[in-house]
Amino acid sequence: LIVGGDHIEKASAYTKTTLTGKTIQGSAQRRRKDGVLIDVRFNGIPITVDGEVIGAYGVYEDITALIQAEAALRESEDKYRTILESIEDGYFEVDISGHLTFFNDSLCEILGYSNDELMGMNNRQYTDEENAKKLYQTFNTVFTTEKPDKGFDWEIIRKDGSHRYIEASISLRKNSEGQQIGFRGIARDVSDRKQAE
């Protein structure tokens, strides 16, 4: 690895620190022999003989792929967030018990609650008993069959006490180990259509 440019002073400081007997860890950019700039994680370790520091050695790990993956993930998350905030339909994620863990602003508008008020709220808090049972049955079916429900409707009670009709699609959420951790879905206010019918 070649140290050059702005990195020379930092590398020199790291080396001096290691030669005082301290082990250091950090990350930096280094240029390979072929000219390619890579990201590395390093450990600087002093070499001692009879308690005296006589030198130091460094261990470098190429973390370029990791850095690129993290950047791609951030870009994907930003894109995902932008899409969710730009759609008119409400997007939501709930845990297995039905408590909201993530949602967009459109869902706040549909239910009439602020973001802070809605976070952690259970669906029983904005439905009557009959609709709560309907919701439970639908979520339970999605949970046991692992198949999404792409069009069921129920009645909600907004914060102001008014009643609205919601049409939603729900699918199961799993973690990286394949464990069922909750549900996600899209909700649309179809009150006007219901009233027309």
Short mmCIF file of C-alpha atoms in Angstrom, two decimals:
data_model
loop_
_atom_site.label_atom_id
_atom_site.label_comp_id
_atom_site.label_asym_id
_atom_site.label_seq_id
_atom_site.Cartn_x
_atom_site.Cartn_y
_atom_site.Cartn_z
CA LEU A 1 0.00 0.00 0.00
CA ILE A 2 1.18 3.49 -0.86
CA VAL A 3 0.63 6.43 1.48
CA GLY A 4 0.50 9.76 -0.27
CA GLY A 5 -1.05 13.20 -0.40
CA ASP A 6 -2.99 14.33 2.64
CA HIS A 7 -2.59 10.91 4.27
CA ILE A 8 1.19 11.19 4.89
CA GLU A 9 0.89 13.40 7.98
CA LYS A 10 -1.79 11.19 9.54
CA ALA A 11 0.17 8.02 8.83
CA SER A 12 3.27 9.56 10.36
CA ALA A 13 1.30 10.55 13.49
CA TYR A 14 -0.11 7.03 13.79
CA THR A 15 3.37 5.55 13.54
CA LYS A 16 4.76 7.92 16.19
CA THR A 17 1.87 7.03 18.52
CA THR A 18 2.53 3.32 18.06
CA LEU A 19 6.23 3.82 18.77
CA THR A 20 5.31 5.26 22.18
CA GLY A 21 3.92 1.82 23.05
CA LYS A 22 0.26 2.41 22.29
CA THR A 23 -1.84 0.15 20.07
CA ILE A 24 -3.95 2.16 17.64
CA GLN A 25 -6.93 1.38 15.45
CA GLY A 26 -8.48 3.39 12.68
CA SER A 27 -9.51 3.59 9.08
CA ALA A 28 -8.12 5.47 6.14
CA GLN A 29 -7.66 5.39 2.40
CA ARG A 30 -4.58 3.94 0.80
CA ARG A 31 -3.44 3.55 -2.78
CA ARG A 32 -2.50 0.11 -4.05
CA LYS A 33 0.51 -0.48 -6.25
CA ASP A 34 -1.76 -0.50 -9.32
CA GLY A 35 -2.98 3.01 -8.44
CA VAL A 36 -6.44 2.03 -7.17
CA LEU A 37 -7.57 3.91 -4.05
CA ILE A 38 -9.05 1.59 -1.40
CA ASP A 39 -10.53 1.96 2.09
CA VAL A 40 -8.69 0.13 4.83
CA ARG A 41 -9.11 -0.61 8.52
CA PHE A 42 -5.81 -0.84 10.34
CA ASN A 43 -4.23 -1.78 13.66
CA GLY A 44 -0.88 -0.36 14.66
CA ILE A 45 0.86 -2.58 17.21
CA PRO A 46 4.14 -1.78 19.00
CA ILE A 47 6.94 -4.36 19.04
CA THR A 48 8.57 -4.55 22.45
CA VAL A 49 11.61 -6.37 23.77
CA ASP A 50 12.23 -6.36 27.52
CA GLY A 51 9.63 -3.60 27.90
CA GLU A 52 11.30 -1.36 25.33
CA VAL A 53 9.58 -0.41 22.07
CA ILE A 54 11.91 -1.33 19.21
CA GLY A 55 9.48 -0.96 16.34
CA ALA A 56 5.91 -1.36 15.19
CA TYR A 57 3.89 -3.33 12.70
CA GLY A 58 0.54 -2.66 11.10
CA VAL A 59 -2.26 -4.93 10.03
CA TYR A 60 -4.43 -3.63 7.19
CA GLU A 61 -7.81 -4.97 6.12
CA ASP A 62 -9.39 -3.92 2.82
CA ILE A 63 -12.91 -2.72 3.70
CA THR A 64 -13.69 -1.10 0.35
CA ALA A 65 -16.55 -3.52 -0.37
CA LEU A 66 -18.03 -2.89 3.07
CA ILE A 67 -17.87 0.90 2.63
CA GLN A 68 -19.48 0.61 -0.81
CA ALA A 69 -22.22 -1.68 0.55
CA GLU A 70 -22.97 0.79 3.36
CA ALA A 71 -23.16 3.66 0.86
CA ALA A 72 -25.49 1.64 -1.39
CA LEU A 73 -27.67 0.80 1.61
CA ARG A 74 -27.91 4.47 2.62
CA GLU A 75 -28.81 5.40 -0.97
CA SER A 76 -31.44 2.64 -1.06
CA GLU A 77 -32.90 3.77 2.27
CA ASP A 78 -33.05 7.38 1.07
CA LYS A 79 -34.79 6.29 -2.13
CA TYR A 80 -37.20 4.11 -0.16
CA ARG A 81 -37.98 6.98 2.23
CA THR A 82 -38.52 9.44 -0.64
CA ILE A 83 -40.96 7.09 -2.36
CA LEU A 84 -42.90 6.49 0.86
CA GLU A 85 -43.16 10.19 1.62
CA SER A 86 -44.33 11.05 -1.89
CA ILE A 87 -47.20 8.56 -2.20
CA GLU A 88 -50.71 9.55 -1.16
CA ASP A 89 -51.51 6.14 0.33
CA GLY A 90 -50.57 5.40 3.90
CA TYR A 91 -47.68 2.98 4.39
CA PHE A 92 -47.28 1.19 7.71
CA GLU A 93 -45.25 -1.46 9.49
CA VAL A 94 -46.44 -3.07 12.73
CA ASP A 95 -44.97 -5.65 15.07
CA ILE A 96 -46.64 -9.01 15.69
CA SER A 97 -48.92 -7.44 18.31
CA GLY A 98 -50.14 -4.74 15.91
CA HIS A 99 -48.17 -1.78 17.31
CA LEU A 100 -47.01 0.73 14.70
CA THR A 101 -43.23 0.75 14.30
CA PHE A 102 -42.87 2.70 11.03
CA PHE A 103 -45.24 4.69 8.81
CA ASN A 104 -45.35 7.62 6.41
CA ASP A 105 -46.97 11.04 6.75
CA SER A 106 -49.94 9.96 4.66
CA LEU A 107 -50.97 7.47 7.34
CA CYS A 108 -50.84 10.28 9.92
CA GLU A 109 -53.20 12.30 7.73
CA ILE A 110 -55.57 9.36 7.27
CA LEU A 111 -55.78 8.67 11.01
CA GLY A 112 -55.55 12.30 12.14
CA TYR A 113 -52.67 11.80 14.58
CA SER A 114 -49.21 13.35 14.65
CA ASN A 115 -46.14 11.22 14.04
CA ASP A 116 -45.27 11.18 17.75
CA GLU A 117 -48.81 10.24 18.78
CA LEU A 118 -49.05 7.42 16.25
CA MET A 119 -45.70 5.76 16.98
CA GLY A 120 -46.28 2.60 18.99
CA MET A 121 -50.06 2.91 18.81
CA ASN A 122 -52.00 -0.35 18.52
CA ASN A 123 -54.71 -0.75 15.89
CA ARG A 124 -57.27 -1.31 18.67
CA GLN A 125 -56.83 2.36 19.58
CA TYR A 126 -58.37 3.57 16.33
CA THR A 127 -60.96 0.85 15.66
CA ASP A 128 -64.13 -0.32 17.41
CA GLU A 129 -64.43 -3.85 18.78
CA GLU A 130 -66.03 -5.32 15.67
CA ASN A 131 -63.35 -3.94 13.34
CA ALA A 132 -60.61 -4.95 15.77
CA LYS A 133 -61.81 -8.56 15.49
CA LYS A 134 -61.86 -8.27 11.70
CA LEU A 135 -58.31 -6.94 11.73
CA TYR A 136 -57.12 -9.72 14.04
CA GLN A 137 -58.61 -12.40 11.79
CA THR A 138 -57.01 -10.90 8.68
CA PHE A 139 -53.57 -10.46 10.28
CA ASN A 140 -53.77 -13.96 11.76
CA THR A 141 -54.54 -15.45 8.34
CA VAL A 142 -51.58 -13.62 6.78
CA PHE A 143 -49.40 -14.82 9.68
CA THR A 144 -50.38 -18.49 9.43
CA THR A 145 -50.49 -18.78 5.62
CA GLU A 146 -47.64 -16.30 4.98
CA LYS A 147 -49.67 -15.11 1.98
CA PRO A 148 -50.49 -11.40 1.62
CA ASP A 149 -54.04 -10.10 1.71
CA LYS A 150 -54.32 -7.65 -1.16
CA GLY A 151 -57.67 -6.04 -0.55
CA PHE A 152 -59.60 -5.99 2.67
CA ASP A 153 -61.38 -3.02 4.20
CA TRP A 154 -62.34 -1.87 7.65
CA GLU A 155 -63.62 1.20 9.45
CA ILE A 156 -61.32 3.42 11.47
CA ILE A 157 -62.02 6.08 14.07
CA ARG A 158 -59.91 9.17 13.53
CA LYS A 159 -58.52 11.21 16.41
CA ASP A 160 -61.35 13.72 15.98
CA GLY A 161 -63.91 10.92 16.39
CA SER A 162 -64.98 10.80 12.75
CA HIS A 163 -65.29 7.42 11.02
CA ARG A 164 -63.55 6.61 7.73
CA TYR A 165 -63.29 3.49 5.60
CA ILE A 166 -59.87 2.07 4.79
CA GLU A 167 -58.88 -0.39 2.08
CA ALA A 168 -55.55 -2.09 2.67
CA SER A 169 -53.10 -4.71 1.55
CA ILE A 170 -51.02 -6.54 4.16
CA SER A 171 -48.00 -8.82 3.93
CA LEU A 172 -45.80 -10.57 6.46
CA ARG A 173 -42.44 -9.15 7.55
CA LYS A 174 -39.51 -11.43 8.38
CA ASN A 175 -36.02 -10.75 9.68
CA SER A 176 -32.79 -11.97 8.09
CA GLU A 177 -33.14 -15.31 9.92
CA GLY A 178 -36.60 -15.86 8.43
CA GLN A 179 -38.45 -15.25 11.71
CA GLN A 180 -41.86 -13.60 11.48
CA ILE A 181 -41.54 -10.17 13.10
CA GLY A 182 -44.61 -8.25 11.97
CA PHE A 183 -46.55 -6.93 9.03
CA ARG A 184 -46.37 -4.16 6.44
CA GLY A 185 -49.05 -2.69 4.25
CA ILE A 186 -50.57 0.09 2.22
CA ALA A 187 -53.78 1.77 3.42
CA ARG A 188 -56.09 3.95 1.32
CA ASP A 189 -59.02 6.07 2.46
CA VAL A 190 -62.01 4.88 0.37
CA SER A 191 -64.74 6.62 2.36
CA ASP A 192 -66.03 8.62 -0.62
CA ARG A 193 -66.38 5.48 -2.71
CA LYS A 194 -68.11 3.64 0.14
CA GLN A 195 -70.58 6.47 0.61
CA ALA A 196 -71.32 6.54 -3.14
CA GLU A 197 -71.97 2.80 -3.08
#
